[in-house]
CSV table of C-alpha atoms in Angstrom, one decimal:
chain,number,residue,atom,x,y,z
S,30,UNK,CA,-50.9,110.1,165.4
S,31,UNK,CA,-47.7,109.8,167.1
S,32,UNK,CA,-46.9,106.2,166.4
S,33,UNK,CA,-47.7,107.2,162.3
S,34,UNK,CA,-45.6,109.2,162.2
S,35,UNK,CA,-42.8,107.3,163.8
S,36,UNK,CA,-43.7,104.0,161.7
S,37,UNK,CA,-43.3,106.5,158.8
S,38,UNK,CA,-39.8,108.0,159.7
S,39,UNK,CA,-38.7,104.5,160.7
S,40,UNK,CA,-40.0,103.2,157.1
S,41,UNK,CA,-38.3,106.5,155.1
S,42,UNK,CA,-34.9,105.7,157.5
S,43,UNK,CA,-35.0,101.5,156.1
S,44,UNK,CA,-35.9,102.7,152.7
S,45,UNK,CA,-33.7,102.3,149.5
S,46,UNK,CA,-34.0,105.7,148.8
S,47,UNK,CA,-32.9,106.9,152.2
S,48,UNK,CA,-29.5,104.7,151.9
S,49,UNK,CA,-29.5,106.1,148.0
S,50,UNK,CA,-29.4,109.5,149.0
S,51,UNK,CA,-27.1,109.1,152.1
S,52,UNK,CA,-24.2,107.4,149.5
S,53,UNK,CA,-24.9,110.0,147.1
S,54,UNK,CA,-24.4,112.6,149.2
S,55,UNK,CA,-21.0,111.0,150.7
S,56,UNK,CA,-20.2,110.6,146.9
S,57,UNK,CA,-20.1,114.2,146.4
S,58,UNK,CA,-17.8,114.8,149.1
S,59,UNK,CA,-15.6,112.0,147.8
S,60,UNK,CA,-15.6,114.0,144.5
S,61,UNK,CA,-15.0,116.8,146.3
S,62,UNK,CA,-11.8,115.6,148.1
S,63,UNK,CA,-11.0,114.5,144.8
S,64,UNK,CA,-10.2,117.7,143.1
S,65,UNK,CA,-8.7,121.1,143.8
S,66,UNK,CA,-11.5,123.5,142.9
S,67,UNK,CA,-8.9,125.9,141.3
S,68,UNK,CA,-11.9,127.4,138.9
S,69,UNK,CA,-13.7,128.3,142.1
S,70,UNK,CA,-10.9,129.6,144.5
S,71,UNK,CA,-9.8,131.5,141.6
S,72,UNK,CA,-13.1,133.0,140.8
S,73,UNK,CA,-13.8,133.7,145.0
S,74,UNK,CA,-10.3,135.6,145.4
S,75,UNK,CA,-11.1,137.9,142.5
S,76,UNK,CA,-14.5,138.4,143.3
S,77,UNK,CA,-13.3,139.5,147.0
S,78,UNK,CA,-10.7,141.4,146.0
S,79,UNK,CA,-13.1,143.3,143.8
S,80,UNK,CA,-15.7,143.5,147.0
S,81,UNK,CA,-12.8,144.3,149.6
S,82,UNK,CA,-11.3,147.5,147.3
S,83,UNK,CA,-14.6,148.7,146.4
S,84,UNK,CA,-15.5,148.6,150.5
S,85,UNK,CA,-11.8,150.9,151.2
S,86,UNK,CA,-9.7,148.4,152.0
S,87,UNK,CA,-6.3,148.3,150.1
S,88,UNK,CA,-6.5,144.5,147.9
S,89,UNK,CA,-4.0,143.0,145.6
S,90,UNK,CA,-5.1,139.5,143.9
S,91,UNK,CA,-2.5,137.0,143.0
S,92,UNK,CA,-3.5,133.2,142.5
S,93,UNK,CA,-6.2,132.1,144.8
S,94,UNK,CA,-4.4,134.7,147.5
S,95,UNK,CA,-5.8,138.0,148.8
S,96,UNK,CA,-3.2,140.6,150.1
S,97,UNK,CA,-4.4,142.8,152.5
S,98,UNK,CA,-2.4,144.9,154.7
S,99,UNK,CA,-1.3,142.5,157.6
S,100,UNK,CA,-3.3,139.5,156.3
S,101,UNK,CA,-2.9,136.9,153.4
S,102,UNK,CA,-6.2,135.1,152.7
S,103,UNK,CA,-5.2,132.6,150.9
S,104,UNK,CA,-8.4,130.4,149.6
S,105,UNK,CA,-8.8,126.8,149.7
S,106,UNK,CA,-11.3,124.5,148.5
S,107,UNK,CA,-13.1,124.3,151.9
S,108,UNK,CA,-13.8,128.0,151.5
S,109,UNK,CA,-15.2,127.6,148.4
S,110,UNK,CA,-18.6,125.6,150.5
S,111,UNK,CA,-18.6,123.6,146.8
S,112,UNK,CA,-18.2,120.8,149.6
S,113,UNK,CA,-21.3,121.5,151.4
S,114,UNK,CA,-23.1,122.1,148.4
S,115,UNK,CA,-22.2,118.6,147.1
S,116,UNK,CA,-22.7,117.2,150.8
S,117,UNK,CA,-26.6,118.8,150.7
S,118,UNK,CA,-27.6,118.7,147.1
S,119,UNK,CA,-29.1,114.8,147.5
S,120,UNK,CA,-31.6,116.1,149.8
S,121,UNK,CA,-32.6,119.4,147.9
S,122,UNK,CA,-33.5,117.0,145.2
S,123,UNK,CA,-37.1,116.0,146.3
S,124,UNK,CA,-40.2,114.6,144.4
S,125,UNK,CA,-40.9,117.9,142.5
S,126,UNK,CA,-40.2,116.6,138.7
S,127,UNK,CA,-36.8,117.0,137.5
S,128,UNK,CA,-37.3,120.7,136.5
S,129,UNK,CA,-38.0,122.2,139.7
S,130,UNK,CA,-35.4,120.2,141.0
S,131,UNK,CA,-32.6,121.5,138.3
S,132,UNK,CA,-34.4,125.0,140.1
S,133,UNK,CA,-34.1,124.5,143.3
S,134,UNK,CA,-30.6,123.4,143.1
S,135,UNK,CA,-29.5,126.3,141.2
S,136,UNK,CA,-31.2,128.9,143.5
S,137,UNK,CA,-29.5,126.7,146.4
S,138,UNK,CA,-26.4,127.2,144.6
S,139,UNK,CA,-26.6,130.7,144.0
S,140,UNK,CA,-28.0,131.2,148.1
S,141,UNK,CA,-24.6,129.1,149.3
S,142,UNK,CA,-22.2,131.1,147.1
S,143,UNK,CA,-23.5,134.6,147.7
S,144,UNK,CA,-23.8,133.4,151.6
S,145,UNK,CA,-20.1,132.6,151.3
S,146,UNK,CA,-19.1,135.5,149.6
S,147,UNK,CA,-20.6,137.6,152.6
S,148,UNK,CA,-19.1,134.9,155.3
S,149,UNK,CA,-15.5,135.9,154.0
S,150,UNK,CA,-15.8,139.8,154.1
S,151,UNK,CA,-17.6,139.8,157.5
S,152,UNK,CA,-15.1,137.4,158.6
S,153,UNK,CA,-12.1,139.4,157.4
S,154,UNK,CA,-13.7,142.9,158.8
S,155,UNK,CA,-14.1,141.1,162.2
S,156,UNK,CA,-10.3,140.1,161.7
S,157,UNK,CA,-9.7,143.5,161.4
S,158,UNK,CA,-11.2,144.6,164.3
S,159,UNK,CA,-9.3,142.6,166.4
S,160,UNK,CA,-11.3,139.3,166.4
S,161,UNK,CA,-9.7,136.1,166.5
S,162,UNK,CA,-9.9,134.2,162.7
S,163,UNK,CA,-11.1,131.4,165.1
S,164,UNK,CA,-14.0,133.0,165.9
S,165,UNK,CA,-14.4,135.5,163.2
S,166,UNK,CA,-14.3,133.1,160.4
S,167,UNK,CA,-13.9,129.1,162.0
S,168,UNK,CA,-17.3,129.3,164.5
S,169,UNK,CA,-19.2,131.5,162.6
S,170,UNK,CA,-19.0,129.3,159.7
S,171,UNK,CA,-20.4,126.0,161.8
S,172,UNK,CA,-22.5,128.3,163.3
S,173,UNK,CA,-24.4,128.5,160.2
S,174,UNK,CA,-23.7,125.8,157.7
S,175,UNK,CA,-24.3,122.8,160.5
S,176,UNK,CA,-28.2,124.1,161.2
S,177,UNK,CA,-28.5,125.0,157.6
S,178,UNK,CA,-27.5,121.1,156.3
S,179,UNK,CA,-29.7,119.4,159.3
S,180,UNK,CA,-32.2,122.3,158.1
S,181,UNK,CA,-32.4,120.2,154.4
S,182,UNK,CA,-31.9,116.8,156.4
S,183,UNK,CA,-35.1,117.0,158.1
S,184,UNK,CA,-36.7,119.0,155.1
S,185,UNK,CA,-36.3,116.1,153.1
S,186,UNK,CA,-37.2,113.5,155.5
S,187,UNK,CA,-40.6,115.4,156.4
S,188,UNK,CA,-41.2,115.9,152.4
S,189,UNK,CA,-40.2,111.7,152.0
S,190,UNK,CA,-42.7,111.0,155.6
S,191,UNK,CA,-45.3,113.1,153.6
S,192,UNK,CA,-45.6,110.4,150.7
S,193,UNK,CA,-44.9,107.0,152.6
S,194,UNK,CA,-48.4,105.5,152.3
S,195,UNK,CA,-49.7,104.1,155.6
S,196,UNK,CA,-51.0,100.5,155.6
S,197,UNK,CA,-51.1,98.5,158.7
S,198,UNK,CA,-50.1,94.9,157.7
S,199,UNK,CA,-46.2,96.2,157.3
């Protein structure tokens, strides 16, 4: 059973769609790299701003910046995940139909943004307390996002191992 399932990994790994989905996936973080995201920084620091007054904390929004007292959170387009999301959106598309996929991505989506949305106020709280921003915000976002991406990696490569035929001439 063993060596079927590695003959099947190894033909999903040498397959076209494999190398497809690895170059689309490096695509959208080329696209990524490519713009500034302003929509989406924009629309973060006003969201957080609304989320860190309504939570007691004094917050003034200008630009893509939160003011806080004793800390400017100024919000680029790596905190906006939109790269991570482009990085892992390849292998949430799976053989479902397009539909489901258009679904899945868009639940994905929504998970990722609401996931960063908390990441940021726990990360800033922590701050407050007299964390580090290295480990309040830096690790704690690896932490999370690395397992999450090899999470859809292997999902995808199980759900691809699942539909590779076996035959034993190849």
């Amino acid at each position: 059973m063993t060596s079927y399932k590695t003959k099947s990994l190894l033909r999903v790994l040498s397959s076209p769609r494999w190398c497809v989905t690895v170059i689309i996936s490096a695509c959208g973080l080329g696209v990524f790299y490519l713009l500034d995201w302003m929509w989406a920084r924009t629309l973060i620091a006003q969201i957080m701003t609304s989320v860190f007054t309504l939570t007691g904390y004094q917050a003034e929004y200008i630009n893509d910046q939160i003011l806080l007292p004793s800390l400017t959170l100024k919000i680029s387009r790596e905190c906006t995940y939109i790269d991570w999301f482009l990085l892992a959106v390849p292998f949430v598309w799976t053989n479902q139909g397009f539909s489901r996929n258009i679904v899945n991505i868009t639940i994905f989506a929504v998970c990722i943004g609401v996931f960063n949305l908390i990441r940021i106020y726990i990360s800033t709280a922590c701050y407050f307390r007299g964390v580090s921003w290295f480990w309040s915000h830096d690790i704690v976002a690896y932490i999370i996002i690395l397992p999450l991406f090899v999470f859809l990696v292997l999902r995808w490569l199980i759900l691809q191992i699942r539909n590779v035929p076996f035959n034993e001439s190849r």
